[in-house]
Coordinates of C-alpha atoms (C1' of nucleotides) in Angstrom, one line a residue:
Chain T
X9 CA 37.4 -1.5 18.5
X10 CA 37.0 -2.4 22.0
X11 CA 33.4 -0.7 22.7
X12 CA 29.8 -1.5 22.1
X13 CA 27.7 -0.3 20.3
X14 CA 23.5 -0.5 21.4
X15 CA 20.9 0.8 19.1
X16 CA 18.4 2.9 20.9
X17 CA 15.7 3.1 18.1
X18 CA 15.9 4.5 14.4
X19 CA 18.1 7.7 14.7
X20 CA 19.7 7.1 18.2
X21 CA 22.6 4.5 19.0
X22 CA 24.5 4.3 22.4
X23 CA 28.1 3.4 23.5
X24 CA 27.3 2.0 27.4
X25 CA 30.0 3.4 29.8
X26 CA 33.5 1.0 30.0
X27 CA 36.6 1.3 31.2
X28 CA 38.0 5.0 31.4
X29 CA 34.6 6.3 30.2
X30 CA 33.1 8.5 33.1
X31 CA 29.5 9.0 30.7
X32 CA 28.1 7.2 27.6
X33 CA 28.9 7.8 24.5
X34 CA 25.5 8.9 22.2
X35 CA 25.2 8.6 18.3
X36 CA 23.0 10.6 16.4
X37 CA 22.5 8.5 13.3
X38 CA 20.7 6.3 10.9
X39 CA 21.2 3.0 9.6
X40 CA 22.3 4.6 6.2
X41 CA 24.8 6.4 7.7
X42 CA 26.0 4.4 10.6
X43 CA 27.9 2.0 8.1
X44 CA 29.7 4.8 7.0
X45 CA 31.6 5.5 10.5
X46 CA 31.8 1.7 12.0
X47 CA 35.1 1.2 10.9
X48 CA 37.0 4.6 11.1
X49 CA 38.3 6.2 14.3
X50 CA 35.6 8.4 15.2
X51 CA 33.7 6.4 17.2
X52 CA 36.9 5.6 19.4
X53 CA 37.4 9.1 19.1
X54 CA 34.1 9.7 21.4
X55 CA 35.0 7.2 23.8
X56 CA 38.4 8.9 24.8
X57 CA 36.3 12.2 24.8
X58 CA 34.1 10.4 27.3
X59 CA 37.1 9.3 29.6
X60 CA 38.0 13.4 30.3
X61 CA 37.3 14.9 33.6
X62 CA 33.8 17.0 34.5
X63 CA 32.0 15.4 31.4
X64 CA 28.0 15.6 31.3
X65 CA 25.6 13.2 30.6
X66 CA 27.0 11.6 27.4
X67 CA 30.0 12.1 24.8
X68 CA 28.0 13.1 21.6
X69 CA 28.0 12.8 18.0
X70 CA 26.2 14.0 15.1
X71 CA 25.7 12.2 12.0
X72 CA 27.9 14.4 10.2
X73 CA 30.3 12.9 12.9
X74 CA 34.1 12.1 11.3
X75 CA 37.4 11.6 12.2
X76 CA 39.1 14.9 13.9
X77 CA 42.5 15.9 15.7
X78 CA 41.7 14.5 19.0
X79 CA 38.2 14.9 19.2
X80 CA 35.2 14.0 16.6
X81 CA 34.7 16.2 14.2
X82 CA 30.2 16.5 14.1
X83 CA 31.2 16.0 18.3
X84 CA 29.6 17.7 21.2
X85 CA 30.5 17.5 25.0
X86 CA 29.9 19.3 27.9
X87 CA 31.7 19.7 30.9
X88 CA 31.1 21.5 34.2
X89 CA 32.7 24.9 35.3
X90 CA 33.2 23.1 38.9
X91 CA 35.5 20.4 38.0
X92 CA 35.6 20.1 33.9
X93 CA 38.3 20.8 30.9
X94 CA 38.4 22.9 28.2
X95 CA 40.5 21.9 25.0
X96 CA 41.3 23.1 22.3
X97 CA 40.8 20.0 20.1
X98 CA 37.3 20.4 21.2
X99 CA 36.9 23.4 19.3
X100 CA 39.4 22.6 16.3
X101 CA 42.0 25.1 14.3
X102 CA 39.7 27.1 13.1
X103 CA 37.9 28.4 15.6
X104 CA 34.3 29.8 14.8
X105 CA 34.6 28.9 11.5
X106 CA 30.9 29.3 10.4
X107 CA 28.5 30.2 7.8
X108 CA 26.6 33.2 7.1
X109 CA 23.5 33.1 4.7
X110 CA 21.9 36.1 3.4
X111 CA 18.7 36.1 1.5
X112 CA 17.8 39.0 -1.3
X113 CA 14.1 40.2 -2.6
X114 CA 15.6 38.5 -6.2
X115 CA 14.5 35.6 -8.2
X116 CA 17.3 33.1 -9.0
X117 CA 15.4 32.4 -12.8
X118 CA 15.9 36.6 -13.6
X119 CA 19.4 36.7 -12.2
X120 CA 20.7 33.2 -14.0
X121 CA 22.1 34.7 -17.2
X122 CA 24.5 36.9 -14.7
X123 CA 25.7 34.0 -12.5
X124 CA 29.3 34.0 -14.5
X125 CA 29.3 38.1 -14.2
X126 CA 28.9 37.7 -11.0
X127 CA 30.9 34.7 -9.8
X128 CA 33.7 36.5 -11.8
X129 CA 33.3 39.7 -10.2
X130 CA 33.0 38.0 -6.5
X131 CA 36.5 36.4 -7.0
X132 CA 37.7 39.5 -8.1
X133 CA 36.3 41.6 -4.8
X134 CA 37.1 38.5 -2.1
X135 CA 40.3 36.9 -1.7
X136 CA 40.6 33.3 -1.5
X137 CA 43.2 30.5 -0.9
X138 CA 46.0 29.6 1.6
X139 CA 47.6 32.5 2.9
X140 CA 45.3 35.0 0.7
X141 CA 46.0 38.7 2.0
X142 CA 43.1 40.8 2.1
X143 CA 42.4 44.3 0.9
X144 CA 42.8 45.3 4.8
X145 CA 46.3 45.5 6.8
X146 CA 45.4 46.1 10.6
X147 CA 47.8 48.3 12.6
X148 CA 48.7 46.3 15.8
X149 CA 46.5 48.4 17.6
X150 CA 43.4 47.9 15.1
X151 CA 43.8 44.2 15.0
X152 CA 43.3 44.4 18.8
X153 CA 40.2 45.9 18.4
X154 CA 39.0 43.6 16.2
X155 CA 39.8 40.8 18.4
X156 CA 37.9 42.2 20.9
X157 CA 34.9 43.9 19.2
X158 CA 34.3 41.4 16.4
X159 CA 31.5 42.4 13.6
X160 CA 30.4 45.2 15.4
X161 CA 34.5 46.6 14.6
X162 CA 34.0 45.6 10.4
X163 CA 30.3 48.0 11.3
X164 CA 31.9 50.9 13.1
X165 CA 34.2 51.0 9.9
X166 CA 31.3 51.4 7.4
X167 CA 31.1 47.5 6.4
X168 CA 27.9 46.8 7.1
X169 CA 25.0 48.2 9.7
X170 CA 23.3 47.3 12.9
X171 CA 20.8 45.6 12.0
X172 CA 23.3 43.1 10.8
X173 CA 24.7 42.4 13.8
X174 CA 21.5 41.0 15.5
X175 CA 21.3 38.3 13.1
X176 CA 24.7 37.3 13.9
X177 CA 25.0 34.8 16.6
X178 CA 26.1 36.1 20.1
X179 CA 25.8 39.7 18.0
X180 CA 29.2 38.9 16.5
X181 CA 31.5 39.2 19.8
X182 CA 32.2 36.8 22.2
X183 CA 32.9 38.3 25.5
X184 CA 35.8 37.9 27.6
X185 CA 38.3 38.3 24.7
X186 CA 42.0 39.2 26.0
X187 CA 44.2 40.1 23.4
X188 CA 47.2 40.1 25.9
X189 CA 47.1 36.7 25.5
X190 CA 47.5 36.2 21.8
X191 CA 50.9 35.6 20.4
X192 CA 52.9 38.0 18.2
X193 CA 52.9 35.7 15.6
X194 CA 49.4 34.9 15.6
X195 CA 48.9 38.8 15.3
X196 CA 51.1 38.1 12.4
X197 CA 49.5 36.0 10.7
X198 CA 46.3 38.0 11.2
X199 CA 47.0 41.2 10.0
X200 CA 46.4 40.6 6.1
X201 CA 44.3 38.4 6.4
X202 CA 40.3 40.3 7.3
X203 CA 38.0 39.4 4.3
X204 CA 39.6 36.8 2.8
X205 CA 38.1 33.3 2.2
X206 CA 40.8 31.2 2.9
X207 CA 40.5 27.1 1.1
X208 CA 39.6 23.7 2.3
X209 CA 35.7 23.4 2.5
X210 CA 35.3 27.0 2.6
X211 CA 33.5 29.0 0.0
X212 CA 30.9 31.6 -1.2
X213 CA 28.1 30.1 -3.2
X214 CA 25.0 31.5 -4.5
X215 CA 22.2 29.6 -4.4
X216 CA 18.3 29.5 -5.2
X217 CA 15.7 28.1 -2.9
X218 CA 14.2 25.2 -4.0
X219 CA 12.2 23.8 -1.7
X220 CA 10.2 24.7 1.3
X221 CA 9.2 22.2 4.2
X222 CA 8.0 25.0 7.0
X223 CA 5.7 27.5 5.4
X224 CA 5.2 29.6 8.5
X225 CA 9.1 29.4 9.5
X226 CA 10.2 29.9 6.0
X227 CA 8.2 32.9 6.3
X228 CA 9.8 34.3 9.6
X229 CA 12.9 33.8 8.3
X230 CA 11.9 35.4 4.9
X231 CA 12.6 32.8 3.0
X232 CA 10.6 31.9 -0.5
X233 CA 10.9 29.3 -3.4
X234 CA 13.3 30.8 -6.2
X235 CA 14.4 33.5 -4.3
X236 CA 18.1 34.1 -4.6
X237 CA 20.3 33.6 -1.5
X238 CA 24.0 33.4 -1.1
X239 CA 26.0 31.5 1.5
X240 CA 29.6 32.1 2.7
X241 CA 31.8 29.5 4.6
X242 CA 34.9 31.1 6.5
X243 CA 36.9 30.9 9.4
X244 CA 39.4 33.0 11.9
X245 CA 42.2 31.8 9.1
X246 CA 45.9 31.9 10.2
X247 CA 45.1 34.2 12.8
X248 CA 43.0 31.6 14.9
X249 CA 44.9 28.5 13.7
X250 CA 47.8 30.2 15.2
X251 CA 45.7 30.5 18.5
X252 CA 45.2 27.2 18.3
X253 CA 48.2 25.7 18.0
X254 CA 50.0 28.0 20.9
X255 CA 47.5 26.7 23.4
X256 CA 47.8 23.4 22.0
X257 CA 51.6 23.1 22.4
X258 CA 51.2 25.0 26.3
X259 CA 48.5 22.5 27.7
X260 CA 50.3 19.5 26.0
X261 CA 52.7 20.3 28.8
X262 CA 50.2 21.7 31.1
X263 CA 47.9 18.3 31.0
X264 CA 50.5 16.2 31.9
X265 CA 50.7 17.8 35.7
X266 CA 47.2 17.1 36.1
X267 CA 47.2 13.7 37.1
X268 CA 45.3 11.7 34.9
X269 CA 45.6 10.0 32.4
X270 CA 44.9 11.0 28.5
X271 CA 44.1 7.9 26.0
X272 CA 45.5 10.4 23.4
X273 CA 47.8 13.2 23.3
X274 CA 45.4 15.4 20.6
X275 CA 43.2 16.2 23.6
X276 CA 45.6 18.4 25.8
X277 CA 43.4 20.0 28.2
X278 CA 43.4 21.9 31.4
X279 CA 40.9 22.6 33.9
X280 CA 38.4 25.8 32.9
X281 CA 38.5 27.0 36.4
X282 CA 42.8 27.5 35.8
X283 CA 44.7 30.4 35.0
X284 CA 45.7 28.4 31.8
X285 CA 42.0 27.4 30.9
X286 CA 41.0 30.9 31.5
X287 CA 43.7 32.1 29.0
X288 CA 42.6 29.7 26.1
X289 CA 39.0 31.1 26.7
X290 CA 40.5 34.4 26.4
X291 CA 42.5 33.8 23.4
X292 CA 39.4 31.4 21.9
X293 CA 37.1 34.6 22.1
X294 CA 39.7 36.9 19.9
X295 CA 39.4 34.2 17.2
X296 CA 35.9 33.9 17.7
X297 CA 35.8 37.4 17.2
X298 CA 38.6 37.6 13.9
X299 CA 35.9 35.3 12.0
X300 CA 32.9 37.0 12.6
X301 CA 34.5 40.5 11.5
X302 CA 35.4 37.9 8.7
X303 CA 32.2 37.2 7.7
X304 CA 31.3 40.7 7.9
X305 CA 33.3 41.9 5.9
X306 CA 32.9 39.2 3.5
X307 CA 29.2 40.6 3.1
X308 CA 29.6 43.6 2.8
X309 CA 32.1 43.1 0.0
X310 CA 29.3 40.6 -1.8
X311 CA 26.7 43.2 -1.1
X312 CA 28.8 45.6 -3.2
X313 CA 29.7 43.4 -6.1
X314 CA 26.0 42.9 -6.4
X315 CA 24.6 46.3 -6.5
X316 CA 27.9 46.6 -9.3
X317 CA 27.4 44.2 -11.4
X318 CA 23.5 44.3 -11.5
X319 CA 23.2 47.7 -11.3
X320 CA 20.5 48.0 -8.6
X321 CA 20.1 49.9 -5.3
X322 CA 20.7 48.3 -2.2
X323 CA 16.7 48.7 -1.4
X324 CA 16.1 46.0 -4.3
X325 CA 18.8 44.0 -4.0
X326 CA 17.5 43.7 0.0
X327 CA 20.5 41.6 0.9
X328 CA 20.2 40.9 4.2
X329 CA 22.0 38.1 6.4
X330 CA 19.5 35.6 7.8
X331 CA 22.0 34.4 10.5
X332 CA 25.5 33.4 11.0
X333 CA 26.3 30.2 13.3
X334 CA 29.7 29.4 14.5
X335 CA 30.2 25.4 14.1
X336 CA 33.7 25.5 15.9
X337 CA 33.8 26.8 19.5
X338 CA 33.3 26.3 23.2
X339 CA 31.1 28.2 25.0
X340 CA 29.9 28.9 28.8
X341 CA 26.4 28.0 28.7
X342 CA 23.7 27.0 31.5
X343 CA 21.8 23.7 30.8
X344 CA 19.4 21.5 32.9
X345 CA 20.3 18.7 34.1
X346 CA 19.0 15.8 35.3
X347 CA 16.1 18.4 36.6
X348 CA 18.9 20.8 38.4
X349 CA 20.7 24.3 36.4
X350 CA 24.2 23.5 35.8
X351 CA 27.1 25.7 34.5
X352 CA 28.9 24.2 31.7
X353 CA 31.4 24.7 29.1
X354 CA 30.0 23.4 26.0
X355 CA 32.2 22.4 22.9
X356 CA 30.8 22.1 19.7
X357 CA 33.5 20.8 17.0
X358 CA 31.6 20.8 14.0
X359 CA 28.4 21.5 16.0
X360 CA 25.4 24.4 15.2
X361 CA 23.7 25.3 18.4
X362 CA 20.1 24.8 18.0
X363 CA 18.4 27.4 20.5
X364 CA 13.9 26.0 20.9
X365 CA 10.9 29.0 20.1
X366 CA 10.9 31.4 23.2
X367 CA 14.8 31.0 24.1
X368 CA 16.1 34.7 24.7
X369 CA 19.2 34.4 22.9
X370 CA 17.4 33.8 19.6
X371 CA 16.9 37.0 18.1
X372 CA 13.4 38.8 18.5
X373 CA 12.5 38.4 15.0
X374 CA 12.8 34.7 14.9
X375 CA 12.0 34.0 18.7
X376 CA 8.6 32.1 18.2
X377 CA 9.8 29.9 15.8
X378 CA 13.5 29.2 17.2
X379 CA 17.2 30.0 16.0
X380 CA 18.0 29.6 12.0
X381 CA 20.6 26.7 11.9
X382 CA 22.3 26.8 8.8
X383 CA 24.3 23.0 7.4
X384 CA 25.9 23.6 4.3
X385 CA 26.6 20.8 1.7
X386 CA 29.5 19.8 -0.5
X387 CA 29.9 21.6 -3.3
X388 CA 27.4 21.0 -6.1
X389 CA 24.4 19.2 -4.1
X390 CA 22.7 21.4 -1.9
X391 CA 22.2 23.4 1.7
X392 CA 19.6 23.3 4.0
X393 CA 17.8 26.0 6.8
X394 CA 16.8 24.4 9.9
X395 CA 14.9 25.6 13.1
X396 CA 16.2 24.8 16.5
X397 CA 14.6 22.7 19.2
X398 CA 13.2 22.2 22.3
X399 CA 14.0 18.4 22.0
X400 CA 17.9 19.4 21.0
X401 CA 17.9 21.7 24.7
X402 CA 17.0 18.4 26.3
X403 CA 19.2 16.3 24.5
X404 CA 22.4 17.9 22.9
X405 CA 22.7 20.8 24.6
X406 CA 20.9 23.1 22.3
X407 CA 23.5 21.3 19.4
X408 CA 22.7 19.8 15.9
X409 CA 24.7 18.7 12.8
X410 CA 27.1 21.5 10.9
X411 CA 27.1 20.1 7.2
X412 CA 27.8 16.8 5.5
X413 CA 30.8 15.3 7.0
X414 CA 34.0 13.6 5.1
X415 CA 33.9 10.3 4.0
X416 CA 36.8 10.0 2.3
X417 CA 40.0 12.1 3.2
X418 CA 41.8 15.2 1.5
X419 CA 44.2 12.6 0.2
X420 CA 41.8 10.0 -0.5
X421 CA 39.8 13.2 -2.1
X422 CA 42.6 14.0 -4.6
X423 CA 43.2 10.3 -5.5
X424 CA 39.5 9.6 -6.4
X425 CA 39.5 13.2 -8.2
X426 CA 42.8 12.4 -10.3
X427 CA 42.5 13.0 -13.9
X428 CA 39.2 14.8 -13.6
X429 CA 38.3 18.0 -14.7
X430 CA 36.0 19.0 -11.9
X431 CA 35.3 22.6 -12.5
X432 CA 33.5 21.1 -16.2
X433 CA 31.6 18.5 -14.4
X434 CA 30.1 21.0 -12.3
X435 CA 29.3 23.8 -15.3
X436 CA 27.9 20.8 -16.8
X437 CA 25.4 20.2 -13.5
X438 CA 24.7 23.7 -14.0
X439 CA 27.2 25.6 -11.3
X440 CA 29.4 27.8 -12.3
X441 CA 32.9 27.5 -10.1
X442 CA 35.8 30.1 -9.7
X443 CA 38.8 28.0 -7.9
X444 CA 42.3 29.3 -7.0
X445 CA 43.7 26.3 -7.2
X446 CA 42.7 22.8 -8.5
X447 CA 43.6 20.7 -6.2
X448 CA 40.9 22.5 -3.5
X449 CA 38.6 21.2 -6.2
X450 CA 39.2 17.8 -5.8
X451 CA 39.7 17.9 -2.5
X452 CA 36.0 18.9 -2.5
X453 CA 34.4 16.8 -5.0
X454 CA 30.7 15.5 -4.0
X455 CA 32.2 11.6 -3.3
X456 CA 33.9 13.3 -0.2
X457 CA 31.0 14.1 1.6
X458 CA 28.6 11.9 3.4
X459 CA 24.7 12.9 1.4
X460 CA 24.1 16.2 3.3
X461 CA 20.4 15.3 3.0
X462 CA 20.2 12.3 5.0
X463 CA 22.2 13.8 7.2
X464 CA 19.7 16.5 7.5
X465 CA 17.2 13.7 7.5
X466 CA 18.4 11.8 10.6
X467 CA 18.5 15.7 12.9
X468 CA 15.2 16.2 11.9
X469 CA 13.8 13.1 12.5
X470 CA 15.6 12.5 16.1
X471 CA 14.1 16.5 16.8
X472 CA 17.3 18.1 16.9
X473 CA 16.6 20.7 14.4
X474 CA 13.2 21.4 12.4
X475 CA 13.7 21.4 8.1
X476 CA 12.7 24.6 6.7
X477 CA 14.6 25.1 3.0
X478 CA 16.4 23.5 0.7
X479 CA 19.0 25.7 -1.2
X480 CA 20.5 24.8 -4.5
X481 CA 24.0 26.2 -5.4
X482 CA 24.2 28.4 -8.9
X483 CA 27.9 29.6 -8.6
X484 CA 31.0 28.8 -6.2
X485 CA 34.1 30.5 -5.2
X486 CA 36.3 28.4 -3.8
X487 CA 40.2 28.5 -2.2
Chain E
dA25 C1' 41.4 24.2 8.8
dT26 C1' 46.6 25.9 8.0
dG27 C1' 52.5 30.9 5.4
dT28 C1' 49.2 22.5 3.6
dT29 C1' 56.7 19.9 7.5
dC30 C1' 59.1 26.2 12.6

DNA sequence: ATGTTC
């Protein structure tokens, strides 16, 4: 490693500008978890994200930050509409993937003895795995729409209501979506493919809250200790990572006209203001929009399998989503800085925007205490609620952590998981799993993951997002 | 993350 690196104080360390860099790099951290990214390559990774044209004020990094395909994954950065990129290793392949929690008026003690019913019942109703098909095929024509309208499409089509789209965020669209520019075979891929989990780290879990740090947040978000919440983890699936990889393959090309020079190949780029940025934005937004009517749908499948298998109205079940956050996406956002409003495009790659009390785009019902951010953990340890912050406006751009962050990788994952039977040694800490396959399992196992809390810990403490509840899972479905 | 090497 040929950089620097300058601690600022507990939760704050700095990579001073060198070389190529055209801004700082800036680590949020701790000195528990900073040992755990020295010697990989996502440090480097931020300096070469600091070297690209039109960047603000520093490369950032979470301290869920770890290694990604070209940029960090736990990485923000910001660059201006005037003379900045967009790239789609700045966002990742699965674009908006995100997490939706939805709370219910139950007790998780009452509703323990059905976990199995349930968890059996919720792998029954939701597809999961690599290249799951879904209990929907989209005409051409349909999967347009959904491209372009998002959740409110799953909504007009009777999955779900209203209300649930102002707890999603953005409303669960993304303008500016242009199907034209989406590839047959991303349309494809897509087709089969609404409501369905897909693998990796994604997963439905429910959970009980266990422990409340916010009284009066907790309470705007209707959150309360025992009540029974469940959490969903899902992405655009083949349909976005298709996306992805087109406009990955194009600017490859495209970036090398541009005359300068890229310190690595994953972060193909092109300027926002071109016809060829524009088109990725376009493209970006359909995805954007594929995973939200995901989600959606997703819900309304769980809401369903509740009232089923518990045999109660949806007016006491009261499942209601308390927000969904995108962790995987670019967006055109205005920011101050250094005292002046400035247009930028704001990538978050494993990233939760963090909106502060009083910002419109939090929704009326949670605007005096600020936007829910939602980090889930590995499986078996536990999930947090967060509030977002003024400090995170001034210093992220309205960004904080996404989750717990790899430490070890998928292969490293399977290796450390080898002979184990993982599924029993999480029935044995009390969760009850439901796996396609068990190699996802292993993949997944808690040694994987940085500890979710101190990474939760070290946000909180540098003001990047407020603690509000603790979740603990029950039951998992997983790819 | 991903029809896990079109």
């Amino acid at each position: 490693m040929d950089f620097e690196i300058k601690k600022i104080d507990e939760w704050r360390f700095l990579i001073p500008k060198a070389g190529a860099m055209r801004v700082p790099g800036l680590i949020f951290s701790s000195s528990e978890l900073m040992p755990n990214i020295k010697d990989d390559q996502s440090l480097q990774q931020v300096v070469n994200v600091a070297t690209l044209p039109g960047i603000v004020k520093h490369a950032l990094a979470m301290p869920d930050i770890h290694w990604g395909y070209g940029f960090p994954i736990g990485g923000v950065a910001a660059f201006t509409m005037e003379n900045g990129i967009i790239s789609p290793g700045g966002v990742g392949y699965d674009i908006n993937c995100g997490v939706r929690l939805l709370t219910t008026s139950l007790l998780a003690n009452e509703i323990r003895p059905k976990i199995k019913e349930l968890i059996s019942a919720l792998f029954k109703a939701i597809p999961t795995g690599v290249g799951s098909r879904g209990r929907i095929r989209l005409s051409r024509g349909e999967e347009k729409k959904v491209a372009v309208q998002g959740a409110s499409w799953a909504v007009k089509k009777g999955l779900g209501t209203k209300e649930d789209l102002e707890r999603t965020e953005d409303h669960g669209a993304m303008q500016g979506a242009d199907p034209s520019v989406v590839s047959d075979r991303a349309f494809k891929r897509g087709h089969d493919q609404l409501g369905t989990l897909g693998s990796g780290n994604h997963f439905l879990e429910i959970q009980a809250v266990d422990e409340i740090y916010d009284q009066k947040i907790a309470d705007a978000f209707y959150l309360f200790e025992g009540q029974l919440a469940v959490l969903i983890h899902s992405g655009s699936r083949g349909f976005g990572h298709q996306i992805c990889d087109d406009f990955l393959k194009e600017m490859g090309t495209h970036v090398k006209g541009l005359g300068f020079n890229l310190p690595d190949r994953q972060l193909a780029c092109a300027y926002i203001k071109s016809n060829m940025g524009k088109r990725y934005l376009s493209g970006m937004a359909c995805a954007a929009n594929y995973a939200w009517a995901n989600r959606q749908i997703i819900m309304h499948w769980t809401r369903e399998t509740f009232e089923k298998v518990l045999g109660i109205n949806p007016s006491d079940l009261n499942m209601e989503p308390l927000y969904d956050v995108c962790h995987n996406i670019a967006k055109l956002e205005t920011h101050v800085v250094d005292g002046k409003k400035l247009a930028l495009c704001v990538h978050r790659k494993g990233a939760t925007r963090s909106l502060p009390p009083g910002h419109p785009d939090v929704p009326e019902r949670y605007r005096k205490v600020g936007q829910p951010v939602l980090i889930p953990g590995d499986m078996g340890t536990c999930s947090y609620v967060l509030a977002g912050s003024q400090k995170a406006m001034e210093e992220t751009f309205g960004s904080t952590c996404h989750g717990a962050g790899r430490v070890l990788s998928r292969k490293q994952a399977i290796k450390a998981a080898k002979g184990r039977a993982i599924s029993r040694e999480l029935e044995d800490k009390g969760i009850i799993v439901q796996s396609r396959g068990k190699t996802t399992l292993k993949e997944e196992i808690s040694e994987a993951y940085k500890d979710v809390s101190l990474v939760v810990e070290a946000v909180h403490m540098a003001g990047l997002a407020k603690k509000v509840a603790r979740l603990r899972p029950l039951g998992v479905i997983k790819g």
